[in-house]
Tab-separated table of C-alpha atoms in Angstrom:
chain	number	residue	atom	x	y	z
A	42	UNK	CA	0.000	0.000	0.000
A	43	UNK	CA	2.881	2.391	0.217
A	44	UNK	CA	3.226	2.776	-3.564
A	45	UNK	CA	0.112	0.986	-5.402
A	46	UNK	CA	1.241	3.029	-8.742
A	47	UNK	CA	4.542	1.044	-8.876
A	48	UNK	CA	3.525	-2.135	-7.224
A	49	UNK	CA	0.527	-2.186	-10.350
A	50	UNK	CA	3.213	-0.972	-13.161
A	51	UNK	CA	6.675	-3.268	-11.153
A	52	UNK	CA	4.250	-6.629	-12.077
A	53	UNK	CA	4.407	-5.498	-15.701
A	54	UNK	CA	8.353	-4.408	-16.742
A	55	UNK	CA	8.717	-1.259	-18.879
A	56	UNK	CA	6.059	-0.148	-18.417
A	57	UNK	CA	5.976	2.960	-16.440
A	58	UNK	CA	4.426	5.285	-15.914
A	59	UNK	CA	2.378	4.575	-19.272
A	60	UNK	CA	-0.286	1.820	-18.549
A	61	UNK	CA	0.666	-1.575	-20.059
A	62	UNK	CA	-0.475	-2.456	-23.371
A	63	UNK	CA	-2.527	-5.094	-22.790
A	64	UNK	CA	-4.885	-2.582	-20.602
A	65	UNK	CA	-7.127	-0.523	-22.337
A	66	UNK	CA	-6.458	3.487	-20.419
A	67	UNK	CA	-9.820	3.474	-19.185
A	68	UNK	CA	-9.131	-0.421	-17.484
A	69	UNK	CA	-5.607	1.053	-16.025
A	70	UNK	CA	-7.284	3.908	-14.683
A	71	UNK	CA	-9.709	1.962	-12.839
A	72	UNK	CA	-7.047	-0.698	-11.395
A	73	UNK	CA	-4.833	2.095	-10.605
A	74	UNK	CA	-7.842	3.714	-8.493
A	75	UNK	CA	-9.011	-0.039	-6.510
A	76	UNK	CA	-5.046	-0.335	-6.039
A	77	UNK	CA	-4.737	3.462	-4.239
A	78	UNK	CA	-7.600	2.739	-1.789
A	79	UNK	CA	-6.510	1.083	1.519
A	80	UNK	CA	-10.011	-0.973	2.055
A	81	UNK	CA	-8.735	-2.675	-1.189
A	82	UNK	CA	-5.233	-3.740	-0.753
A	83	UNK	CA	-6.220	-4.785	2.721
A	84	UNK	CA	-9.105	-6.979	1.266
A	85	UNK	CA	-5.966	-8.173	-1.422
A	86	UNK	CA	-3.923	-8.999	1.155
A	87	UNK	CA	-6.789	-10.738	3.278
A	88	UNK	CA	-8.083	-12.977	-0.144
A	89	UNK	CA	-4.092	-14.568	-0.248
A	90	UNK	CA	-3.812	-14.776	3.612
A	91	UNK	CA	-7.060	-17.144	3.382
A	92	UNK	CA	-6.100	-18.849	0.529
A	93	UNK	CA	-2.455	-19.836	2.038
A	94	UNK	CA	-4.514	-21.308	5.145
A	95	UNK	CA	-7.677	-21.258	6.172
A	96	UNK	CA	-9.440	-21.466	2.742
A	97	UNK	CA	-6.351	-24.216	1.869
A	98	UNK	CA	-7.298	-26.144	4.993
A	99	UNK	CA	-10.700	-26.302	4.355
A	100	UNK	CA	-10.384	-27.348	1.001
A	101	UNK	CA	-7.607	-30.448	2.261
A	102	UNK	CA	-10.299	-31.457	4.398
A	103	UNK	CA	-12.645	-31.692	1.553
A	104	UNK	CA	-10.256	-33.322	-0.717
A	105	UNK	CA	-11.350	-36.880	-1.529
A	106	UNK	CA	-14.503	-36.613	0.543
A	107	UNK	CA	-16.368	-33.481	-1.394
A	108	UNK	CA	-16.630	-32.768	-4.814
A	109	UNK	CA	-18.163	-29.931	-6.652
A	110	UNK	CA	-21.645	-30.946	-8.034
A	111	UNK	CA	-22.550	-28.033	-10.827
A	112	UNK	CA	-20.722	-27.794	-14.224
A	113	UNK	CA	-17.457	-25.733	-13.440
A	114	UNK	CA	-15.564	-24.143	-15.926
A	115	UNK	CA	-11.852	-23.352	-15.748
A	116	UNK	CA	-10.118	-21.007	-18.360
A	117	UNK	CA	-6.250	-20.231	-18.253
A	118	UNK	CA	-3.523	-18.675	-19.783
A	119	UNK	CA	-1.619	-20.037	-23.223
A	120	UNK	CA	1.127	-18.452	-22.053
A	121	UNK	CA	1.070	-17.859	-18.547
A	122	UNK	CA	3.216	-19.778	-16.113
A	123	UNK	CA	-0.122	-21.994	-14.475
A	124	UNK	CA	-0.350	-23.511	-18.277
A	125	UNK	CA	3.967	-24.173	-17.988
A	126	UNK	CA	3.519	-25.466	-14.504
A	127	UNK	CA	0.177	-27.447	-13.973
A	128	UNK	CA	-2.355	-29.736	-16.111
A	129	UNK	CA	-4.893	-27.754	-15.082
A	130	UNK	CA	-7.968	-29.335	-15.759
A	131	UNK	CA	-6.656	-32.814	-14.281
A	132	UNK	CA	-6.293	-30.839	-10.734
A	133	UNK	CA	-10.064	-29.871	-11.335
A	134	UNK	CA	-11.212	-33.276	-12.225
A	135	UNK	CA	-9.917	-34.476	-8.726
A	136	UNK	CA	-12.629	-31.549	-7.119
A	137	UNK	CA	-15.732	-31.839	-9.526
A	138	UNK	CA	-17.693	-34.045	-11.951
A	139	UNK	CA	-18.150	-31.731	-14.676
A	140	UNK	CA	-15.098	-29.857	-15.692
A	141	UNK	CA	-15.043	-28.184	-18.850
A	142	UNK	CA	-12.817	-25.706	-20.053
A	143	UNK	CA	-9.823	-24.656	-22.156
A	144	UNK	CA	-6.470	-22.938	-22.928
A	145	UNK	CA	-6.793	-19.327	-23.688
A	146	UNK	CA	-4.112	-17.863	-25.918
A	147	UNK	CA	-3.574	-15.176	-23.487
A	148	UNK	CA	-0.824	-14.498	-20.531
A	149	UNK	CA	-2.457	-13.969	-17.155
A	150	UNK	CA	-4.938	-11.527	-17.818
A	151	UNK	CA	-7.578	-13.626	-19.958
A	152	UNK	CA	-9.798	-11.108	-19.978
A	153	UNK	CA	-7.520	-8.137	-21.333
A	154	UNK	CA	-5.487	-10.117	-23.516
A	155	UNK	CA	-8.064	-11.991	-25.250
A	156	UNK	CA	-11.439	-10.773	-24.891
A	157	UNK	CA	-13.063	-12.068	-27.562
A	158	UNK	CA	-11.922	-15.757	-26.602
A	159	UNK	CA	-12.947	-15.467	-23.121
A	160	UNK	CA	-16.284	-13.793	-24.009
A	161	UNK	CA	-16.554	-17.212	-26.455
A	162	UNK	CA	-16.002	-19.461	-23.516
A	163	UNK	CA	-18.455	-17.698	-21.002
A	164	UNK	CA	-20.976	-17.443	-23.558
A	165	UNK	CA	-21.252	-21.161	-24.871
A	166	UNK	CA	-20.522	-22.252	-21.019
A	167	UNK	CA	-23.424	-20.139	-19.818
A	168	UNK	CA	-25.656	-20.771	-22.927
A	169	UNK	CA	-25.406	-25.076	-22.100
C-alpha cells in the first residue's frame, strides 16, 4: 500500500508510468484507483492470507470426501506460467464431476489479452 502506482506498473516491466499495453487506459485507470484505496489492498492482502490457510485447509479437508456438483468451468492462460507449470484441468477433475474448459491464448490476464476468446467461452458455457 505504500506505492500501489509502482507495485501495479513493477508486475508489468517497462512499463511505467504509461499503462501496459494489454490494458485498455480506461481499465488502467480503474485498477490504478481499486489499487490506491486502503479498504482494497487490505481486502488483497486478506483474499491470499485465506487462501495460504484457512481457505487451503478447508479445502484439504474436503479433498477426496467433497466434490463440486454443478458444471465448473476453468479457463487459463496459453502463455502464462499456471499452463507451464500445472495440467490444469486434471487438478479440477480431482474436485468436480463436470469440468469443462480450455487454454486461452492469453498471458495472465484472460480477460484483457483476449477478450473475444474469453467472451466465447463464457458465452457457450453459460448458454449449455
Amino acid at each position: 500500500g505504500a506505492d500501489p502506482d509502482y507495485f501495479f506498473w513493477a508486475r508489468h516491466p517497462g512499463s511505467r508510468p504509461k499503462p501496459p499495453g494489454i490494458f485498455d487506459p480506461e481499465a488502467a485507470a480503474n485498477y490504478l484507483r481499486c489499487y490506491r484505496n486502503p479498504v482494497t489492498v487490505h481486502a488483497i492482502c486478506e483474499d491470499y492470507r485465506a487462501g495460504a490457510t484457512i481457505d487451503f485447509a478447508h479445502d484439504m479437508d474436503d479433498h477426496g470426501r467433497r466434490r463440486i456438483m454443478c458444471p465448473v468451468l476453468v479457463l487459463w492462460g496459453k502463455r502464462g506460467k499456471v499452463n507451464e507449470w500445472y495440467d490444469v484441468p486434471a487438478i479440477w477433475r480431482e474436485w468436480a464431476y463436470d469440468v469443462r474448459g480450455e487454454q486461452i491464448d492469453s498471458g495472465h490476464f484472460l480477460a484483457e489479452e483476449a477478450p473475444d476468446s474469453t467472451y466465447a467461452s463464457l458465452r457457450d458455457f453459460f448458454a449449455g
